Amino acid sequence: MYNQKLFRREQLKFMAFNLIAFTIIFTLFSIIIIGQVRSTLYSNADRELRSFTERVEQFESNPPNDAFDRDPRGPNPRIIVIHWSKEGKILNESEIGTTLFENYFSRYTLETSTLGDITNLVIDDTYYFRSLLVNDTSVGSYTQLLINTDAEQSILDNFTRLITWFAAIFILLSILASYLLSKRMMQPIIRSWNKQAEFVENASHELRTPLTIIQNKLELLLTRPDVRIAEQIEPIALSLSETRRLSKLTSDLLTLARADSAETQLDTQLVDLGHLLLEVCTPYEEIALSQDKAFLLTVNGTIYVSADPVRLHQLMIILLDNALKYTKAGDTISVMLTNRDQKPTISVSDTGIGIQEGHENQIFERFYREDTARTRDTGGAGLGLSIAKWIIDAHAGTIQVEANRPSGTTFTITL
Ligand code: ADP
């Protein structure tokens, strides 16, 4: 319940982060696009204004009879020229034209703070101009050049509206995308969290059982302080065996924990597989014989691989331990090394009790045991094959399990 709330809160946090990121990206994108369109639209008008000013300056330094007659292109008819007196009075009412002047410019006052800069000017909240004010002593004090940009402004308004709509729609869509993304991002976290919790629970359970046995046996011994050790062999032996079990379990847990944190590095070197197998199998051959089981080791040729010999040794011990654990007297255990399809392949088969059909993948899961009661007797905690799988994965190899006909199991490792 608490976890659910925690996951929900984290998911909401992820969602908020995603949403903020999307919104910032869309907003920046819109601002840049609108800015670009705006400068492109106005650039033509601004160029016209600048070139007109150059002509005014030329006129000032070298006044001809008619300044505009000298330029073969003549003045741009879109440009309105206003000459201002020092006191802010329009000097060329008649040039501007009565309609324009009376309707618009008679109420317009001179603004000198933008001298030399091209600015936007809105008259009557309806008509848009680009405006450039320059010093001009030849006619009055200042000359203001205006160019009507209603068409540009209308394109810009439409475009801004369009982009705003699109940005709004994309931001709305990004709420959905953020939700789905955050949900997806949380899935592996939830999965590994649950796995970790399950692992800790299983590990504690596995540790508790031998500890309880040891505690009970020791308490029992304490109640009889006068009894001789020779008479208490059973509780002492059991405690010892449970201690060994605990020690194996903790070392397995440590191996897996280190494997999870990628702390364990492989010490890779060139390994003679036949030699390694001979070394690992020799003691098992003796144990098998002592249990009336046949043990066969076949090595086809000399095969070298680049691997960590300590880990390969550990892997073989896991498989051979299992082969011994899950076979009875009269069964056979065979280990074979071949070079199948140019790949070094080791197979460990037995004619023992075998694995239930359909459980072939589960046996590699941590703490998985085919039959808890059965494997408790054999001393396993269900960690051996998970470690084997990790070793194989670390070597970029494969491990497969199949039924050995008519009975038993075959593990095939390819390196
Ligand atoms: P355990 O320590 O319990 O043997 P493992 O991870 O090594 O744990 O194996 C997981 C389970 O796979 C075992 O409990 C057992 O049921 C099954 N298993 C593994 N090897 C064999 C085998 N050679 N024959 C039959 N069952 C096996």
Short mmCIF file of C-alpha atoms and ligand atoms in Angstrom, two decimals:
data_model
loop_
_atom_site.label_atom_id
_atom_site.label_comp_id
_atom_site.label_asym_id
_atom_site.label_seq_id
_atom_site.Cartn_x
_atom_site.Cartn_y
_atom_site.Cartn_z
CA MET A 1 0.00 0.00 0.00
CA TYR A 2 2.80 2.36 1.05
CA ASN A 3 4.81 1.28 -2.01
CA GLN A 4 1.86 2.00 -4.28
CA LYS A 5 1.65 5.54 -2.92
CA LEU A 6 5.40 5.98 -3.27
CA PHE A 7 5.38 4.73 -6.87
CA ARG A 8 2.43 7.00 -7.67
CA ARG A 9 4.22 10.00 -6.23
CA GLU A 10 7.39 9.21 -8.18
CA GLN A 11 5.36 8.70 -11.35
CA LEU A 12 3.69 12.10 -10.86
CA LYS A 13 7.13 13.64 -10.35
CA PHE A 14 8.41 12.07 -13.58
CA MET A 15 5.28 13.28 -15.34
CA ALA A 16 5.72 16.84 -14.06
CA PHE A 17 9.38 16.87 -15.15
CA ASN A 18 8.49 15.58 -18.61
CA LEU A 19 5.68 18.09 -18.94
CA ILE A 20 7.88 20.99 -17.89
CA ALA A 21 10.57 19.87 -20.33
CA PHE A 22 8.06 19.54 -23.19
CA THR A 23 6.49 22.92 -22.40
CA ILE A 24 9.86 24.67 -22.30
CA ILE A 25 10.90 23.06 -25.60
CA PHE A 26 7.63 23.99 -27.36
CA THR A 27 7.64 27.53 -25.98
CA LEU A 28 11.26 28.14 -26.99
CA PHE A 29 10.57 26.61 -30.37
CA SER A 30 7.54 28.89 -30.91
CA ILE A 31 9.42 32.00 -29.77
CA ILE A 32 12.36 31.26 -32.08
CA ILE A 33 10.10 30.52 -35.07
CA ILE A 34 7.96 33.65 -34.53
CA GLY A 35 11.12 35.75 -34.07
CA GLN A 36 12.59 34.39 -37.27
CA VAL A 37 9.42 34.98 -39.29
CA ARG A 38 9.08 38.46 -37.85
CA SER A 39 12.64 39.48 -38.72
CA THR A 40 12.31 37.97 -42.21
CA LEU A 41 9.04 39.81 -42.81
CA TYR A 42 10.38 43.13 -41.58
CA SER A 43 13.82 42.86 -43.12
CA ASN A 44 12.64 44.14 -46.51
CA ALA A 45 10.89 47.19 -45.03
CA ASP A 46 13.91 47.89 -42.80
CA ARG A 47 16.28 47.70 -45.76
CA GLU A 48 14.11 50.22 -47.62
CA LEU A 49 14.19 52.58 -44.65
CA ARG A 50 17.95 52.35 -44.30
CA SER A 51 18.63 52.96 -47.97
CA PHE A 52 16.26 55.93 -47.88
CA THR A 53 18.20 57.37 -44.93
CA GLU A 54 21.43 57.02 -46.85
CA ARG A 55 19.88 59.13 -49.54
CA VAL A 56 18.81 61.73 -46.97
CA GLU A 57 22.38 61.85 -45.62
CA GLN A 58 23.74 62.19 -49.12
CA PHE A 59 21.27 64.99 -49.66
CA GLU A 60 22.54 66.75 -46.53
CA SER A 61 26.24 66.56 -47.40
CA ASN A 62 25.83 67.39 -51.03
CA PRO A 63 22.48 69.02 -51.62
CA PRO A 64 21.46 68.70 -55.27
CA ASN A 65 18.57 70.54 -56.80
CA ASP A 66 16.42 67.49 -56.48
CA ALA A 67 17.89 64.69 -54.39
CA PHE A 68 15.57 62.01 -55.63
CA ASP A 69 16.20 62.77 -59.29
CA ARG A 70 19.78 61.56 -58.84
CA ASP A 71 18.74 58.04 -57.86
CA PRO A 72 17.75 56.03 -60.91
CA ARG A 73 15.34 53.95 -58.76
CA GLY A 74 13.61 57.01 -57.31
CA PRO A 75 11.96 57.10 -53.89
CA ASN A 76 9.97 54.13 -52.66
CA PRO A 77 6.30 55.15 -52.88
CA ARG A 78 5.52 53.08 -49.74
CA ILE A 79 7.63 55.39 -47.60
CA ILE A 80 6.02 58.37 -45.91
CA VAL A 81 8.48 61.15 -45.09
CA ILE A 82 7.72 63.48 -42.20
CA HIS A 83 9.92 66.48 -41.47
CA TRP A 84 9.80 67.65 -37.87
CA SER A 85 10.78 70.98 -36.45
CA LYS A 86 12.79 71.14 -33.22
CA GLU A 87 9.57 71.98 -31.37
CA GLY A 88 7.89 68.81 -32.63
CA LYS A 89 5.79 70.35 -35.36
CA ILE A 90 5.23 68.64 -38.70
CA LEU A 91 6.67 70.84 -41.41
CA ASN A 92 5.50 69.07 -44.54
CA GLU A 93 1.75 68.61 -44.03
CA SER A 94 1.10 69.23 -47.68
CA GLU A 95 3.59 66.56 -48.82
CA ILE A 96 2.05 63.93 -46.51
CA GLY A 97 -1.36 64.64 -47.99
CA THR A 98 -4.42 66.06 -46.34
CA THR A 99 -6.17 62.72 -45.81
CA LEU A 100 -3.21 61.11 -44.12
CA PHE A 101 -2.29 64.17 -42.12
CA GLU A 102 -5.70 65.12 -40.85
CA ASN A 103 -6.80 61.62 -40.09
CA TYR A 104 -3.69 60.26 -38.50
CA PHE A 105 -0.60 62.42 -38.12
CA SER A 106 -2.17 65.64 -36.77
CA ARG A 107 -2.52 63.93 -33.37
CA TYR A 108 0.84 62.16 -33.55
CA THR A 109 3.66 63.62 -31.43
CA LEU A 110 7.39 63.43 -31.99
CA GLU A 111 9.27 60.79 -30.01
CA THR A 112 13.03 61.35 -30.14
CA SER A 113 14.20 58.59 -27.78
CA THR A 114 14.37 56.09 -30.63
CA LEU A 115 16.55 58.31 -32.81
CA GLY A 116 18.49 56.15 -35.28
CA ASP A 117 16.61 52.91 -34.44
CA ILE A 118 13.97 51.21 -36.52
CA THR A 119 10.90 50.70 -34.35
CA ASN A 120 7.30 49.61 -34.68
CA LEU A 121 4.65 52.25 -34.70
CA VAL A 122 0.93 51.67 -34.37
CA ILE A 123 -1.41 54.44 -35.28
CA ASP A 124 -5.01 54.37 -34.09
CA ASP A 125 -4.43 50.80 -32.93
CA THR A 126 -5.03 49.76 -36.51
CA TYR A 127 -2.24 50.80 -38.82
CA TYR A 128 1.23 49.39 -38.44
CA PHE A 129 4.43 51.09 -39.55
CA ARG A 130 8.14 50.54 -39.31
CA SER A 131 9.60 53.88 -38.33
CA LEU A 132 13.06 55.42 -38.50
CA LEU A 133 13.84 58.85 -37.09
CA VAL A 134 17.06 60.57 -38.17
CA ASN A 135 18.63 63.97 -37.67
CA ASP A 136 18.13 66.13 -40.69
CA THR A 137 19.04 69.79 -40.46
CA SER A 138 18.49 70.51 -44.13
CA VAL A 139 14.70 70.57 -43.86
CA GLY A 140 13.95 70.91 -40.15
CA SER A 141 15.37 69.12 -37.15
CA TYR A 142 14.42 65.53 -37.78
CA THR A 143 13.16 63.42 -40.63
CA GLN A 144 10.97 60.46 -39.84
CA LEU A 145 10.55 57.67 -42.38
CA LEU A 146 7.51 55.45 -42.09
CA ILE A 147 6.69 52.39 -44.09
CA ASN A 148 3.34 50.70 -43.77
CA THR A 149 3.54 47.10 -42.62
CA ASP A 150 -0.15 46.17 -42.29
CA ALA A 151 0.29 43.23 -44.68
CA GLU A 152 3.33 41.94 -42.80
CA GLN A 153 1.58 42.46 -39.47
CA SER A 154 -1.47 40.53 -40.60
CA ILE A 155 0.73 37.63 -41.77
CA LEU A 156 2.58 37.75 -38.46
CA ASP A 157 -0.68 37.83 -36.44
CA ASN A 158 -2.05 34.84 -38.32
CA PHE A 159 1.20 32.98 -37.96
CA THR A 160 1.46 33.75 -34.22
CA ARG A 161 -2.13 32.59 -33.74
CA LEU A 162 -1.38 29.38 -35.63
CA ILE A 163 1.81 28.68 -33.70
CA THR A 164 0.10 29.43 -30.38
CA TRP A 165 -2.66 26.98 -31.22
CA PHE A 166 -0.17 24.35 -32.27
CA ALA A 167 1.93 24.88 -29.14
CA ALA A 168 -1.22 24.60 -26.99
CA ILE A 169 -2.27 21.40 -28.76
CA PHE A 170 1.24 19.96 -28.44
CA ILE A 171 1.39 20.85 -24.76
CA LEU A 172 -1.96 19.12 -24.24
CA LEU A 173 -0.67 16.10 -26.15
CA SER A 174 2.50 16.19 -24.10
CA ILE A 175 0.39 15.74 -20.94
CA LEU A 176 -0.70 12.41 -22.38
CA ALA A 177 2.83 11.63 -23.57
CA SER A 178 4.27 12.55 -20.16
CA TYR A 179 1.76 10.29 -18.45
CA LEU A 180 2.54 7.33 -20.72
CA LEU A 181 6.30 7.96 -20.57
CA SER A 182 6.35 8.26 -16.79
CA LYS A 183 4.32 5.06 -16.51
CA ARG A 184 6.81 3.30 -18.77
CA MET A 185 9.77 4.72 -16.90
CA MET A 186 8.37 3.49 -13.61
CA GLN A 187 7.81 -0.09 -14.80
CA PRO A 188 11.43 -1.31 -14.59
CA ILE A 189 11.84 0.52 -11.28
CA ILE A 190 8.73 -1.16 -9.83
CA ARG A 191 9.85 -4.53 -11.23
CA SER A 192 13.32 -4.33 -9.71
CA TRP A 193 11.94 -2.94 -6.46
CA ASN A 194 9.56 -5.89 -6.16
CA LYS A 195 12.32 -8.30 -7.11
CA GLN A 196 14.61 -6.80 -4.51
CA ALA A 197 11.90 -6.97 -1.84
CA GLU A 198 11.19 -10.58 -2.77
CA PHE A 199 14.91 -11.37 -2.68
CA VAL A 200 15.32 -9.87 0.80
CA GLU A 201 12.23 -11.71 2.04
CA ASN A 202 13.44 -15.04 0.64
CA ALA A 203 16.95 -14.49 1.93
CA SER A 204 15.70 -13.69 5.45
CA HIS A 205 13.49 -16.74 5.36
CA GLU A 206 16.36 -18.96 4.27
CA LEU A 207 18.64 -17.52 6.93
CA ARG A 208 16.04 -17.82 9.66
CA THR A 209 15.44 -21.56 9.25
CA PRO A 210 18.99 -22.77 10.00
CA LEU A 211 19.38 -20.11 12.69
CA THR A 212 16.25 -21.38 14.47
CA ILE A 213 17.50 -24.96 14.28
CA ILE A 214 20.91 -23.99 15.69
CA GLN A 215 19.30 -21.93 18.45
CA ASN A 216 16.94 -24.76 19.47
CA LYS A 217 19.73 -27.31 19.53
CA LEU A 218 22.01 -25.06 21.58
CA GLU A 219 19.20 -24.29 24.04
CA LEU A 220 18.60 -28.00 24.36
CA LEU A 221 22.29 -28.56 25.11
CA LEU A 222 22.20 -25.82 27.74
CA THR A 223 19.39 -27.58 29.61
CA ARG A 224 21.68 -30.62 30.06
CA PRO A 225 25.05 -29.27 31.17
CA ASP A 226 26.14 -32.52 32.79
CA VAL A 227 25.69 -34.76 29.79
CA ARG A 228 28.83 -35.80 27.89
CA ILE A 229 29.49 -34.52 24.35
CA ALA A 230 29.56 -38.08 23.02
CA GLU A 231 25.91 -38.45 24.05
CA GLN A 232 24.90 -35.24 22.29
CA ILE A 233 26.34 -35.96 18.87
CA GLU A 234 23.01 -35.55 17.05
CA PRO A 235 22.25 -31.90 18.07
CA ILE A 236 25.90 -30.94 17.65
CA ALA A 237 26.16 -32.52 14.19
CA LEU A 238 22.91 -30.92 13.10
CA SER A 239 24.02 -27.51 14.34
CA LEU A 240 27.29 -27.90 12.47
CA SER A 241 25.55 -28.92 9.27
CA GLU A 242 23.17 -25.94 9.59
CA THR A 243 26.16 -23.65 10.18
CA ARG A 244 27.76 -24.95 6.99
CA ARG A 245 24.50 -24.36 5.23
CA LEU A 246 24.37 -20.80 6.58
CA SER A 247 27.90 -20.14 5.50
CA LYS A 248 27.20 -21.43 1.95
CA LEU A 249 24.00 -19.41 1.82
CA THR A 250 25.63 -16.16 2.87
CA SER A 251 28.47 -16.63 0.41
CA ASP A 252 25.91 -17.32 -2.39
CA LEU A 253 23.93 -14.24 -1.39
CA LEU A 254 27.09 -12.17 -1.42
CA THR A 255 28.02 -13.46 -4.89
CA LEU A 256 24.59 -12.50 -6.23
CA ALA A 257 24.58 -9.12 -4.52
CA ARG A 258 28.00 -8.37 -6.00
CA ALA A 259 26.83 -9.60 -9.39
CA ASP A 260 23.84 -7.21 -9.18
CA SER A 261 26.01 -4.25 -8.36
CA ALA A 262 28.41 -5.25 -11.17
CA GLU A 263 31.13 -5.14 -8.54
CA THR A 264 32.56 -8.53 -9.47
CA GLN A 265 34.95 -8.28 -12.39
CA LEU A 266 36.01 -11.31 -14.40
CA ASP A 267 39.68 -12.18 -14.30
CA THR A 268 39.86 -13.39 -17.87
CA GLN A 269 42.73 -15.53 -19.14
CA LEU A 270 43.34 -18.33 -21.64
CA VAL A 271 41.92 -21.50 -20.09
CA ASP A 272 42.51 -25.11 -21.18
CA LEU A 273 38.94 -26.35 -20.74
CA GLY A 274 39.87 -30.07 -20.81
CA HIS A 275 42.39 -29.52 -18.05
CA LEU A 276 39.92 -27.48 -15.99
CA LEU A 277 37.22 -30.16 -16.33
CA LEU A 278 39.62 -32.90 -15.30
CA GLU A 279 40.59 -30.92 -12.24
CA VAL A 280 36.98 -30.19 -11.20
CA CYS A 281 35.62 -33.64 -11.99
CA THR A 282 38.20 -35.80 -10.21
CA PRO A 283 36.80 -35.38 -6.66
CA TYR A 284 33.23 -35.73 -7.99
CA GLU A 285 34.17 -38.99 -9.69
CA GLU A 286 35.23 -40.35 -6.31
CA ILE A 287 32.08 -39.11 -4.56
CA ALA A 288 29.93 -40.61 -7.36
CA LEU A 289 31.65 -43.95 -7.04
CA SER A 290 31.18 -43.89 -3.27
CA GLN A 291 27.44 -43.37 -3.89
CA ASP A 292 27.29 -46.20 -6.45
CA LYS A 293 26.86 -43.79 -9.35
CA ALA A 294 28.74 -43.96 -12.63
CA PHE A 295 30.74 -40.90 -13.67
CA LEU A 296 31.90 -40.36 -17.26
CA LEU A 297 34.14 -37.55 -18.44
CA THR A 298 34.74 -37.18 -22.20
CA VAL A 299 37.08 -34.52 -23.54
CA ASN A 300 37.21 -34.21 -27.34
CA GLY A 301 40.46 -32.47 -28.25
CA THR A 302 42.25 -29.57 -26.63
CA ILE A 303 40.05 -26.49 -26.39
CA TYR A 304 41.19 -23.13 -25.14
CA VAL A 305 38.84 -20.28 -24.22
CA SER A 306 39.31 -16.83 -22.87
CA ALA A 307 37.48 -16.99 -19.53
CA ASP A 308 37.76 -16.59 -15.77
CA PRO A 309 38.94 -20.05 -14.54
CA VAL A 310 37.73 -19.42 -10.96
CA ARG A 311 34.21 -18.63 -12.15
CA LEU A 312 34.18 -21.59 -14.57
CA HIS A 313 35.25 -23.79 -11.69
CA GLN A 314 32.39 -22.41 -9.58
CA LEU A 315 29.95 -23.03 -12.44
CA MET A 316 31.01 -26.64 -12.85
CA ILE A 317 30.74 -27.22 -9.10
CA ILE A 318 27.15 -25.93 -9.11
CA LEU A 319 26.18 -28.23 -11.97
CA LEU A 320 28.04 -31.26 -10.59
CA ASP A 321 26.64 -30.70 -7.08
CA ASN A 322 23.14 -30.68 -8.55
CA ALA A 323 23.85 -33.75 -10.66
CA LEU A 324 24.92 -35.59 -7.53
CA LYS A 325 22.05 -34.22 -5.44
CA TYR A 326 19.34 -35.21 -7.85
CA THR A 327 20.53 -38.73 -8.74
CA LYS A 328 20.34 -42.01 -6.81
CA ALA A 329 22.57 -45.06 -6.66
CA GLY A 330 22.80 -46.73 -10.07
CA ASP A 331 22.41 -43.46 -12.00
CA THR A 332 25.03 -42.07 -14.35
CA ILE A 333 26.55 -38.57 -14.52
CA SER A 334 28.34 -37.63 -17.75
CA VAL A 335 30.40 -34.55 -18.51
CA MET A 336 31.41 -33.94 -22.11
CA LEU A 337 33.54 -31.26 -23.75
CA THR A 338 33.18 -30.76 -27.51
CA ASN A 339 33.71 -28.08 -30.10
CA ARG A 340 30.18 -27.87 -31.50
CA ASP A 341 29.80 -25.47 -34.48
CA GLN A 342 33.20 -23.98 -33.62
CA LYS A 343 31.94 -23.17 -30.13
CA PRO A 344 33.38 -24.78 -26.99
CA THR A 345 30.47 -26.71 -25.50
CA ILE A 346 30.27 -28.44 -22.13
CA SER A 347 27.37 -30.73 -21.31
CA VAL A 348 26.58 -32.11 -17.88
CA SER A 349 23.91 -34.82 -17.95
CA ASP A 350 22.49 -37.16 -15.39
CA THR A 351 19.96 -39.94 -15.36
CA GLY A 352 18.39 -38.67 -12.11
CA ILE A 353 14.94 -37.43 -11.21
CA GLY A 354 14.88 -34.75 -13.91
CA ILE A 355 13.06 -31.41 -14.04
CA GLN A 356 9.32 -31.09 -14.53
CA GLU A 357 8.35 -30.15 -18.06
CA GLY A 358 7.77 -26.41 -18.46
CA HIS A 359 9.91 -25.53 -15.43
CA GLU A 360 13.15 -25.31 -17.43
CA ASN A 361 13.39 -21.53 -17.25
CA GLN A 362 12.19 -21.17 -13.68
CA ILE A 363 15.09 -23.20 -12.24
CA PHE A 364 17.42 -20.26 -13.02
CA GLU A 365 15.35 -17.91 -10.83
CA ARG A 366 16.65 -17.03 -7.39
CA PHE A 367 15.35 -19.27 -4.59
CA TYR A 368 13.41 -21.38 -7.05
CA ARG A 369 13.28 -25.04 -6.05
CA GLU A 370 11.32 -27.74 -7.76
CA ASP A 371 10.15 -29.19 -4.50
CA THR A 372 10.99 -27.34 -1.28
CA ALA A 373 10.78 -30.39 0.98
CA ARG A 374 12.92 -32.44 -1.35
CA THR A 375 15.62 -29.83 -1.79
CA ARG A 376 15.74 -28.96 1.91
CA ASP A 377 17.05 -32.50 2.44
CA THR A 378 19.64 -31.94 -0.27
CA GLY A 379 20.74 -28.70 1.33
CA GLY A 380 20.01 -26.32 -1.56
CA ALA A 381 18.45 -22.87 -1.27
CA GLY A 382 17.73 -22.43 -4.97
CA LEU A 383 20.57 -20.01 -5.60
CA GLY A 384 23.08 -22.26 -7.38
CA LEU A 385 21.64 -22.03 -10.88
CA SER A 386 21.07 -18.24 -10.61
CA ILE A 387 24.79 -17.92 -9.91
CA ALA A 388 25.52 -20.31 -12.81
CA LYS A 389 23.38 -18.17 -15.11
CA TRP A 390 25.17 -15.02 -14.00
CA ILE A 391 28.58 -16.61 -14.66
CA ILE A 392 27.47 -17.68 -18.13
CA ASP A 393 26.00 -14.26 -18.92
CA ALA A 394 29.19 -12.56 -17.74
CA HIS A 395 31.09 -14.73 -20.23
CA ALA A 396 28.55 -13.90 -22.98
CA GLY A 397 27.74 -17.59 -23.25
CA THR A 398 24.52 -19.60 -23.13
CA ILE A 399 23.15 -22.24 -20.81
CA GLN A 400 20.33 -24.56 -21.82
CA VAL A 401 18.54 -27.24 -19.95
CA GLU A 402 16.66 -30.18 -21.46
CA ALA A 403 15.33 -33.52 -20.38
CA ASN A 404 17.74 -36.39 -20.69
CA ARG A 405 15.82 -39.32 -22.18
CA PRO A 406 14.58 -41.60 -20.70
CA SER A 407 15.22 -39.81 -17.38
CA GLY A 408 17.34 -37.07 -15.92
CA THR A 409 18.58 -33.68 -17.04
CA THR A 410 21.18 -32.28 -19.45
CA PHE A 411 22.70 -28.83 -19.01
CA THR A 412 24.51 -27.54 -22.10
CA ILE A 413 26.88 -24.59 -21.83
CA THR A 414 28.28 -22.79 -24.86
CA LEU A 415 31.10 -20.35 -24.39
P1 ADP B 1 19.51 -25.88 -5.28
O1 ADP B 1 20.59 -25.36 -4.43
O2 ADP B 1 18.18 -25.99 -4.61
O3 ADP B 1 19.89 -27.12 -6.02
P2 ADP B 1 19.71 -24.60 -7.82
O4 ADP B 1 19.50 -23.19 -8.20
O5 ADP B 1 21.03 -25.19 -8.06
O6 ADP B 1 19.28 -24.71 -6.31
O7 ADP B 1 18.62 -25.45 -8.57
C1 ADP B 1 17.30 -25.02 -8.59
C2 ADP B 1 16.37 -26.20 -8.72
O8 ADP B 1 16.54 -26.82 -9.99
C3 ADP B 1 16.67 -27.30 -7.73
O9 ADP B 1 15.97 -27.08 -6.52
C4 ADP B 1 16.17 -28.53 -8.41
O10 ADP B 1 14.80 -28.70 -8.16
C5 ADP B 1 16.35 -28.22 -9.89
N1 ADP B 1 17.54 -28.89 -10.42
C6 ADP B 1 18.76 -28.34 -10.63
N2 ADP B 1 19.62 -29.24 -11.18
C7 ADP B 1 18.94 -30.38 -11.30
C8 ADP B 1 19.26 -31.70 -11.80
N3 ADP B 1 20.47 -32.00 -12.25
N4 ADP B 1 18.28 -32.62 -11.79
C9 ADP B 1 17.06 -32.33 -11.33
N5 ADP B 1 16.68 -31.13 -10.87
C10 ADP B 1 17.61 -30.17 -10.85
#
